[in-house]
């Protein structure tokens, strides 16, 4: 990797005055009187926290005089909260009561990391998501997180949305829900439109940046989202939530919970309906979902059944807006019409639509229609204070299609005969087709966890998952039917994929403040699919890959306020469906390989918390689009030998005064392909294909969709009790649409600002009445968050077609909630 210098300036506004007293003590098990290691000790209105050492002891220095509310928490014990007064040095003797029942946190414990791991992560709690959940998809609720960039096809965050972490797209971001993999087994992406309003059933999310820890499902090359759904609420509750806003957007949600029945059982239910016309023309969404969990809680065991469903019908806005339409370039649009042979209807749509809301599709039912049902059964058992285990069974059923109107498609593309009418031979027809996906995904995950409560903990875990996907297409109408028959598929493709992994994780406290972390994973993938053989015949093929993914970390706690950490991790990832199916065994791409180094510093005081994290992610054989056509004429991704991402992530949280808090983060990075080769199609003056032109970039070029600077800021003012006013800002520097660093193929930098108001009213009849008003893009910034490009040469002249996804100008959402 080439050397480079990164300069980062962090200015601290406040002057910190150090206090003079020390708080220390010891935490024991109230029943056995044994000391407890790893108890988290935290304070209200303070960022200072610490953990007990191997003897159950703790010490916090430089405390000021005053009264403090202090919390003691650890899995397996009841939370203890005390109020203490500091007037001099103070020693506490704390006893924690064991939980009467086993708690839900044990279900996801094997996929989570903590400060001892040496990995870069952050955890977003339920309360933070609820404050901003007005109906947008989950990626938009995570938009302010470090190194995150979000996108929306429809322009307003409802419908098809995406998330990138450190510039890595959805296929490189691993997603699990309660430890169960969510990424599509073939494309490896996560389709949030299939999980509408999942945020209303989430307790917390942990984002791990980089390779992260071993988990289940697709390999993490940019980050992981580990989601935990609703935990036990011991009291019955009912919640109603309704929001409405711009673009005829509505969200209605009801949550019900039984509380703990007979000290053993609990049921939670959610029903949601969302709809939006979308910012883009006709980019409507009709989304429905439910969540249901039923659980048995014993002193040593949990049995929990969870099911949730997402139904979506979304009008397609997949193709974006041509650059000439976006810029209002009449001549450019006419040239585009000529180059692409648009008919009068499509030409009129292009020329007469709004520049920022144009949608290519006008057919009334140009929709994506899909239903996905998820089922999870979790069993957790605590054998004793040192040993516990988790096992889960899961099944996901998905079925749906996207429907599209096609003009002048050749009969030969569908295996149909030309139509002969008298002396006229008709070779093409207008038609409506549906392309179906009918898939089943099932498997098991497991973990065995050990902790000696002194200085060592370990997890042995893994998973076996099986996927079966049926891909098929049908013609539901044609202007000329040819020899097609009703209910006949014009293509069928069955794919099967199995994924097995096993991992061993361990933390070892080798000294009072020094912890070592190790994580060793073995993973194997067996994929069978319809693809091309060496004779370019579409036949069933298979690919078997095995990976070893080790991770190592170290954390040194200098004191209760300052810590240093570092980690080194290796990740490997198989190619996606199209990489395999549109290639032969000879042209099949290699698996991707990543080495990830993370080095960080964290500092906490009572009123401030800040951290710096340096990362260096070195790729071998990363898959990128180059424009190259392979041996079956497909534009699939190509391995580039050397590429990298490296940068500095800074996070800052400062309570300026009691009523005013500032949270900010920024990532400055370099993201490069060390040697990029571009391939461009060439056509003659009547669009006959000639071949490909080859351009070599010997100077490192930027990886596509990888901004140099991403920064977020949230200023929260609480002028009166129960009222929060938040000023929210997001800056993303320019992004290139491909890997050539070509200034004519880019997304411009954007800076977007929102205002949010949250107000809560408490009454005897209604536990809480909540009001939320979200004013988005208040300065009416015109920007595009996503796009794509392709280039070719026509009659010896270069042509580049850029397409963009404009985002909504000023818009709003307002909501009202009732909690009983």
XYZ file of N, CA, C and O in Angstrom, residues 3-133:
524
model
N 2.295 4.900 0.688
C 2.259 5.741 1.873
C 1.432 6.995 1.591
O 1.392 7.504 0.485
N 0.781 7.478 2.615
C 0.097 8.749 2.478
C -0.014 9.390 3.858
O 0.103 8.725 4.889
N -0.218 10.664 3.879
C -0.341 11.398 5.142
C -1.769 11.880 5.288
O -2.365 12.416 4.363
N -2.329 11.657 6.469
C -3.671 12.161 6.780
C -3.549 13.143 7.931
O -3.004 12.822 8.975
N -4.046 14.352 7.730
C -4.024 15.365 8.794
C -5.420 15.493 9.349
O -6.381 15.585 8.606
N -5.497 15.463 10.671
C -6.818 15.601 11.301
C -6.699 16.533 12.500
O -5.873 16.293 13.371
N -7.461 17.621 12.504
C -7.380 18.621 13.574
C -8.669 18.577 14.377
O -9.744 18.711 13.831
N -8.521 18.315 15.680
C -9.672 18.286 16.573
C -9.491 19.376 17.613
O -8.536 19.364 18.366
N -10.386 20.374 17.642
C -10.286 21.487 18.584
C -11.281 21.282 19.712
O -12.458 21.084 19.450
N -10.786 21.281 20.937
C -11.656 21.114 22.092
C -12.018 22.490 22.636
O -11.135 23.255 23.037
N -13.320 22.801 22.654
C -13.760 24.113 23.098
C -13.716 24.272 24.617
O -13.347 25.313 25.127
N -14.147 23.245 25.374
C -14.208 23.464 26.813
C -12.866 23.287 27.481
O -11.983 22.610 26.966
N -12.708 23.908 28.651
C -11.549 23.665 29.504
C -11.997 22.725 30.607
O -12.986 22.973 31.295
N -11.301 21.596 30.731
C -11.704 20.581 31.691
C -11.001 20.822 33.028
O -9.787 20.912 33.093
N -11.784 20.934 34.081
C -11.223 21.123 35.409
C -11.300 19.793 36.155
O -12.372 19.218 36.282
N -10.169 19.267 36.588
C -10.124 17.956 37.206
C -10.463 18.050 38.691
O -10.010 18.942 39.398
N -11.248 17.082 39.151
C -11.646 17.060 40.550
C -10.602 16.316 41.376
O -9.577 15.898 40.861
N -10.922 16.118 42.657
C -9.867 15.699 43.565
C -10.164 14.444 44.359
O -9.347 14.035 45.184
N -11.327 13.824 44.137
C -11.668 12.672 44.960
C -11.677 11.390 44.141
O -11.834 11.394 42.923
N -11.557 10.261 44.857
C -11.523 8.938 44.241
C -12.670 8.091 44.774
O -12.922 8.059 45.986
N -13.380 7.427 43.836
C -14.422 6.475 44.199
C -13.923 5.082 43.854
O -13.541 4.818 42.714
N -13.891 4.185 44.835
C -13.504 2.814 44.543
C -14.448 1.862 45.265
O -15.324 2.279 46.027
N -14.264 0.585 44.995
C -15.137 -0.377 45.647
C -14.996 -1.753 45.060
O -14.103 -2.031 44.248
N -15.898 -2.627 45.469
C -15.885 -4.011 45.014
C -17.327 -4.451 44.813
O -18.234 -4.058 45.577
N -17.542 -5.278 43.773
C -18.878 -5.783 43.451
C -18.880 -7.292 43.632
O -18.004 -7.994 43.111
N -19.882 -7.787 44.387
C -19.975 -9.216 44.681
C -21.353 -9.757 44.329
O -22.324 -9.012 44.196
N -21.405 -11.077 44.198
C -22.665 -11.787 44.045
C -23.340 -11.843 45.411
O -22.768 -12.339 46.385
N -24.556 -11.317 45.528
C -25.242 -11.250 46.815
C -25.491 -12.635 47.399
O -25.556 -12.796 48.624
N -25.600 -13.636 46.535
C -25.908 -14.982 47.012
C -24.651 -15.749 47.390
O -24.568 -16.337 48.476
N -23.639 -15.736 46.530
C -22.441 -16.556 46.757
C -21.295 -15.780 47.376
O -20.312 -16.378 47.809
N -21.406 -14.452 47.383
C -20.370 -13.553 47.891
C -19.098 -13.574 47.034
O -18.074 -13.014 47.427
N -19.171 -14.177 45.829
C -18.024 -14.160 44.926
C -17.927 -12.791 44.251
O -18.937 -12.149 43.962
N -16.701 -12.365 43.978
C -16.525 -11.115 43.241
C -16.965 -11.322 41.797
O -16.911 -12.426 41.255
N -17.403 -10.226 41.169
C -17.918 -10.299 39.789
C -17.050 -9.426 38.888
O -16.928 -8.216 39.108
N -16.450 -10.049 37.901
C -15.632 -9.340 36.921
C -16.500 -8.842 35.767
O -17.463 -9.501 35.379
N -16.159 -7.682 35.236
C -16.824 -7.191 34.031
C -18.107 -6.445 34.265
O -18.853 -6.165 33.314
N -18.405 -6.084 35.503
C -19.600 -5.274 35.778
C -19.362 -3.859 35.240
O -18.332 -3.238 35.511
N -20.310 -3.359 34.449
C -20.210 -1.996 33.918
C -20.769 -1.012 34.941
O -21.882 -1.185 35.451
N -19.976 0.015 35.227
C -20.356 1.037 36.192
C -20.474 2.351 35.441
O -19.518 2.817 34.811
N -21.651 2.955 35.466
C -21.898 4.185 34.714
C -22.705 5.144 35.563
O -23.263 4.773 36.606
N -22.778 6.396 35.107
C -23.437 7.457 35.847
C -24.439 8.165 34.945
O -24.223 8.295 33.739
N -25.536 8.655 35.548
C -26.431 9.547 34.820
C -25.697 10.854 34.490
O -24.885 11.339 35.277
N -25.999 11.400 33.312
C -25.451 12.695 32.888
C -23.924 12.723 32.906
O -23.299 13.727 33.249
N -23.327 11.595 32.551
C -21.868 11.533 32.487
C -21.466 10.475 31.484
O -22.140 9.457 31.330
N -20.356 10.710 30.779
C -19.842 9.735 29.830
C -18.812 8.809 30.466
O -18.301 7.908 29.816
N -18.481 9.050 31.720
C -17.502 8.213 32.409
C -18.127 6.855 32.715
O -19.253 6.765 33.215
N -17.406 5.804 32.426
C -17.828 4.462 32.810
C -16.589 3.605 32.980
O -15.507 3.938 32.485
N -16.733 2.522 33.692
C -15.617 1.605 33.882
C -16.184 0.216 34.104
O -17.417 0.036 34.147
N -15.300 -0.773 34.234
C -15.706 -2.146 34.513
C -14.881 -2.680 35.672
O -13.729 -2.280 35.873
N -15.473 -3.603 36.401
C -14.737 -4.205 37.504
C -13.638 -5.122 36.966
O -13.773 -5.738 35.916
N -12.543 -5.206 37.732
C -11.409 -6.032 37.319
C -11.627 -7.479 37.731
O -12.712 -7.871 38.183
N -10.570 -8.301 37.620
C -10.705 -9.735 37.882
C -11.029 -10.032 39.340
O -11.499 -11.126 39.670
N -10.808 -9.069 40.231
C -11.157 -9.245 41.642
C -12.477 -8.576 42.006
O -12.828 -8.471 43.181
N -13.202 -8.077 40.973
C -14.455 -7.399 41.217
C -14.302 -5.970 41.677
O -15.276 -5.319 42.061
N -13.066 -5.450 41.636
C -12.810 -4.106 42.108
C -12.881 -3.066 41.010
O -12.773 -3.370 39.827
N -13.069 -1.811 41.406
C -13.074 -0.701 40.453
C -12.555 0.547 41.154
O -12.578 0.653 42.395
N -12.086 1.499 40.369
C -11.608 2.770 40.900
C -11.828 3.854 39.860
O -11.483 3.682 38.690
N -12.430 4.960 40.298
C -12.670 6.107 39.428
C -12.060 7.326 40.099
O -12.437 7.684 41.219
N -11.125 7.944 39.422
C -10.399 9.079 39.997
C -10.996 10.411 39.518
O -11.820 10.450 38.613
N -10.521 11.494 40.138
C -10.832 12.856 39.715
C -12.330 13.153 39.696
O -12.858 13.724 38.745
N -13.020 12.755 40.741
C -14.447 13.043 40.846
C -14.671 14.314 41.658
O -14.009 14.543 42.679
N -15.618 15.107 41.206
C -15.952 16.336 41.906
C -16.944 16.062 43.036
O -17.614 15.037 43.069
N -17.048 17.023 43.932
C -18.057 16.945 44.977
C -19.448 16.968 44.358
O -19.687 17.592 43.329
N -20.372 16.258 45.017
C -21.746 16.307 44.541
C -22.462 14.990 44.695
O -21.904 14.001 45.195
N -23.714 14.961 44.253
C -24.536 13.750 44.286
C -24.527 13.102 42.905
O -24.603 13.787 41.876
N -24.466 11.776 42.882
C -24.389 11.028 41.634
C -25.400 9.883 41.665
O -25.623 9.258 42.710
N -25.981 9.605 40.499
C -26.795 8.399 40.317
C -25.927 7.403 39.566
O -25.491 7.662 38.438
N -25.634 6.266 40.204
C -24.670 5.307 39.682
C -25.377 3.982 39.386
O -26.280 3.565 40.132
N -24.986 3.339 38.263
C -25.610 2.096 37.809
C -24.567 0.982 37.746
O -23.440 1.203 37.306
N -24.988 -0.223 38.151
C -24.146 -1.413 38.075
C -24.903 -2.445 37.236
O -26.006 -2.859 37.599
N -24.315 -2.873 36.108
C -25.042 -3.781 35.215
C -24.112 -4.836 34.639
O -22.953 -4.557 34.308
N -24.632 -6.058 34.515
C -23.934 -7.161 33.863
C -24.960 -8.234 33.561
O -25.954 -8.396 34.300
N -24.764 -8.941 32.483
C -25.665 -10.008 32.076
C -25.751 -11.059 33.184
O -24.741 -11.486 33.733
N -26.965 -11.444 33.524
C -27.175 -12.473 34.538
C -27.529 -11.926 35.900
O -27.898 -12.690 36.802
N -27.421 -10.591 36.076
C -27.739 -9.971 37.356
C -28.707 -8.817 37.140
O -28.757 -8.208 36.065
N -29.463 -8.516 38.201
C -30.388 -7.403 38.121
C -29.624 -6.080 38.151
O -28.629 -5.931 38.857
N -30.097 -5.133 37.341
C -29.516 -3.788 37.356
C -29.678 -3.183 38.745
O -30.752 -3.244 39.341
N -28.588 -2.600 39.230
C -28.659 -1.905 40.520
C -28.350 -0.430 40.299
O -27.372 -0.079 39.635
N -29.198 0.427 40.867
C -29.015 1.867 40.763
C -28.998 2.458 42.167
O -29.913 2.207 42.967
N -27.952 3.224 42.475
C -27.809 3.871 43.782
C -27.577 5.364 43.591
O -27.063 5.794 42.546
N -27.951 6.138 44.603
C -27.584 7.552 44.660
C -26.510 7.716 45.730
O -26.698 7.283 46.876
N -25.374 8.291 45.335
C -24.270 8.447 46.283
C -23.870 9.919 46.370
O -24.097 10.692 45.435
N -23.270 10.265 47.496
C -22.766 11.620 47.690
C -21.255 11.563 47.819
O -20.708 10.766 48.579
N -20.575 12.410 47.045
C -19.114 12.490 47.093
C -18.717 13.792 47.792
O -18.983 14.887 47.280
N -18.134 13.665 48.969
C -17.587 14.818 49.679
C -16.101 14.607 49.977
O -15.389 15.549 50.305
N -15.686 13.335 49.839
C -14.297 12.937 50.062
C -14.097 11.604 49.357
O -15.015 11.095 48.689
N -12.909 11.040 49.474
C -12.681 9.717 48.908
C -13.708 8.736 49.473
O -14.017 8.762 50.671
N -14.240 7.868 48.592
C -15.351 7.014 49.018
C -15.136 5.587 48.549
O -14.649 5.362 47.432
N -15.506 4.614 49.390
C -15.402 3.192 49.062
C -16.785 2.556 49.171
O -17.504 2.786 50.154
N -17.153 1.779 48.144
C -18.455 1.132 48.108
C -18.303 -0.382 48.160
O -17.374 -0.942 47.572
N -19.224 -1.041 48.841
C -19.346 -2.492 48.807
C -20.706 -2.799 48.190
O -21.745 -2.532 48.797
N -20.683 -3.327 46.980
C -21.912 -3.513 46.205
C -22.198 -4.996 46.039
O -21.312 -5.784 45.687
N -23.446 -5.374 46.264
C -23.886 -6.743 46.017
C -25.000 -6.733 44.971
O -25.931 -5.922 45.060
N -24.861 -7.600 43.982
C -25.858 -7.694 42.911
C -26.661 -8.979 43.058
O -26.105 -10.045 43.338
N -27.957 -8.849 42.844
C -28.847 -9.996 42.906
C -28.892 -10.691 41.536
O -28.963 -10.028 40.501
N -28.833 -12.024 41.562
C -28.977 -12.771 40.318
C -30.387 -12.570 39.773
O -31.347 -12.420 40.531
N -30.502 -12.550 38.434
C -31.811 -12.412 37.815
C -32.689 -13.606 38.149
O -32.231 -14.757 38.124
N -33.949 -13.328 38.423
C -34.899 -14.400 38.679
C -35.154 -15.185 37.401
O -35.398 -16.391 37.424
N -35.098 -14.489 36.261
C -35.263 -15.148 34.958
C -34.076 -14.790 34.074
O -33.398 -13.787 34.291
N -33.816 -15.622 33.105
C -32.760 -15.343 32.142
C -33.224 -14.230 31.203
O -34.392 -14.191 30.806
N -32.330 -13.332 30.849
C -32.718 -12.161 30.065
C -32.348 -12.323 28.595
O -31.430 -13.070 28.234
N -33.048 -11.569 27.719
C -32.917 -11.707 26.269
C -31.514 -11.431 25.739
O -31.146 -11.946 24.685
N -30.744 -10.604 26.408
C -29.440 -10.206 25.874
C -28.550 -11.397 25.576
O -27.650 -11.319 24.741
N -28.814 -12.527 26.228
C -27.995 -13.712 26.005
C -28.145 -14.225 24.571
O -27.244 -14.870 24.035
N -29.275 -13.920 23.922
C -29.544 -14.433 22.576
C -28.547 -13.895 21.559
O -28.100 -14.605 20.665
N -28.168 -12.619 21.685
C -27.270 -12.007 20.702
C -25.849 -11.848 21.214
O -25.007 -11.284 20.527
N -25.579 -12.317 22.419
C -24.268 -12.062 23.020
C -23.114 -12.603 22.185
O -22.026 -12.021 22.159
N -23.327 -13.695 21.461
C -22.226 -14.303 20.704
C -21.848 -13.513 19.462
O -20.753 -13.671 18.929
N -22.748 -12.645 18.960
C -22.444 -11.858 17.759
C -22.024 -10.434 18.093
O -21.737 -9.657 17.184
N -21.963 -10.083 19.368
C -21.629 -8.727 19.778
C -20.176 -8.641 20.253
O -19.577 -9.640 20.663
N -19.651 -7.428 20.206
C -18.327 -7.152 20.762
C -18.462 -6.010 21.756
O -19.454 -5.288 21.778
N -17.434 -5.852 22.591
C -17.404 -4.734 23.527
C -16.054 -4.044 23.430
O -15.249 -4.346 22.543
N -15.810 -3.119 24.347
C -14.591 -2.315 24.287
C -13.321 -3.149 24.413
O -12.243 -2.698 24.043
N -13.420 -4.367 24.918
C -12.237 -5.193 25.100
C -11.743 -5.820 23.802
O -10.635 -6.336 23.750
N -12.555 -5.775 22.741
C -12.234 -6.518 21.522
C -11.160 -5.870 20.657
O -10.488 -6.542 19.888
N -11.032 -4.541 20.713
C -10.114 -3.857 19.812
C -10.714 -3.563 18.450
O -9.986 -3.192 17.526
N -12.031 -3.727 18.294
C -12.707 -3.470 17.023
C -13.455 -2.138 17.080
O -13.800 -1.642 18.154
N -13.706 -1.559 15.905
C -14.432 -0.285 15.816
C -15.922 -0.569 15.714
O -16.370 -1.257 14.797
N -16.693 -0.032 16.660
C -18.130 -0.295 16.655
C -18.869 0.824 17.380
O -18.287 1.639 18.093
N -20.185 0.841 17.182
C -21.061 1.724 17.939
C -22.401 1.024 18.113
O -22.780 0.168 17.306
N -23.119 1.374 19.175
C -24.398 0.751 19.477
C -25.474 1.825 19.543
O -25.306 2.837 20.225
N -26.564 1.601 18.810
C -27.675 2.547 18.760
C -28.843 1.933 19.525
O -29.285 0.817 19.217
N -29.336 2.647 20.518
C -30.381 2.123 21.383
C -31.772 2.441 20.843
O -31.954 3.320 20.004
N -32.736 1.724 21.384
C -34.133 1.839 20.977
C -34.638 3.277 21.061
O -35.307 3.769 20.147
N -34.300 3.960 22.152
C -34.812 5.311 22.376
C -34.356 6.262 21.269
O -35.102 7.133 20.819
N -33.103 6.099 20.825
C -32.576 6.958 19.769
C -33.311 6.737 18.456
O -33.593 7.690 17.715
N -33.648 5.492 18.148
C -34.376 5.204 16.910
C -35.819 5.675 16.990
O -36.383 6.186 16.018
N -36.446 5.520 18.160
C -37.845 5.918 18.294
C -38.024 7.419 18.088
O -39.034 7.857 17.537
N -37.048 8.198 18.519
C -37.152 9.650 18.392
C -37.227 10.105 16.940
O -37.808 11.145 16.644
N -36.628 9.340 16.029
C -36.581 9.766 14.634
C -37.376 8.878 13.692
O -37.382 9.108 12.478
N -38.076 7.884 14.219
C -38.789 6.939 13.360
C -40.132 7.506 12.924
O -41.157 7.339 13.591
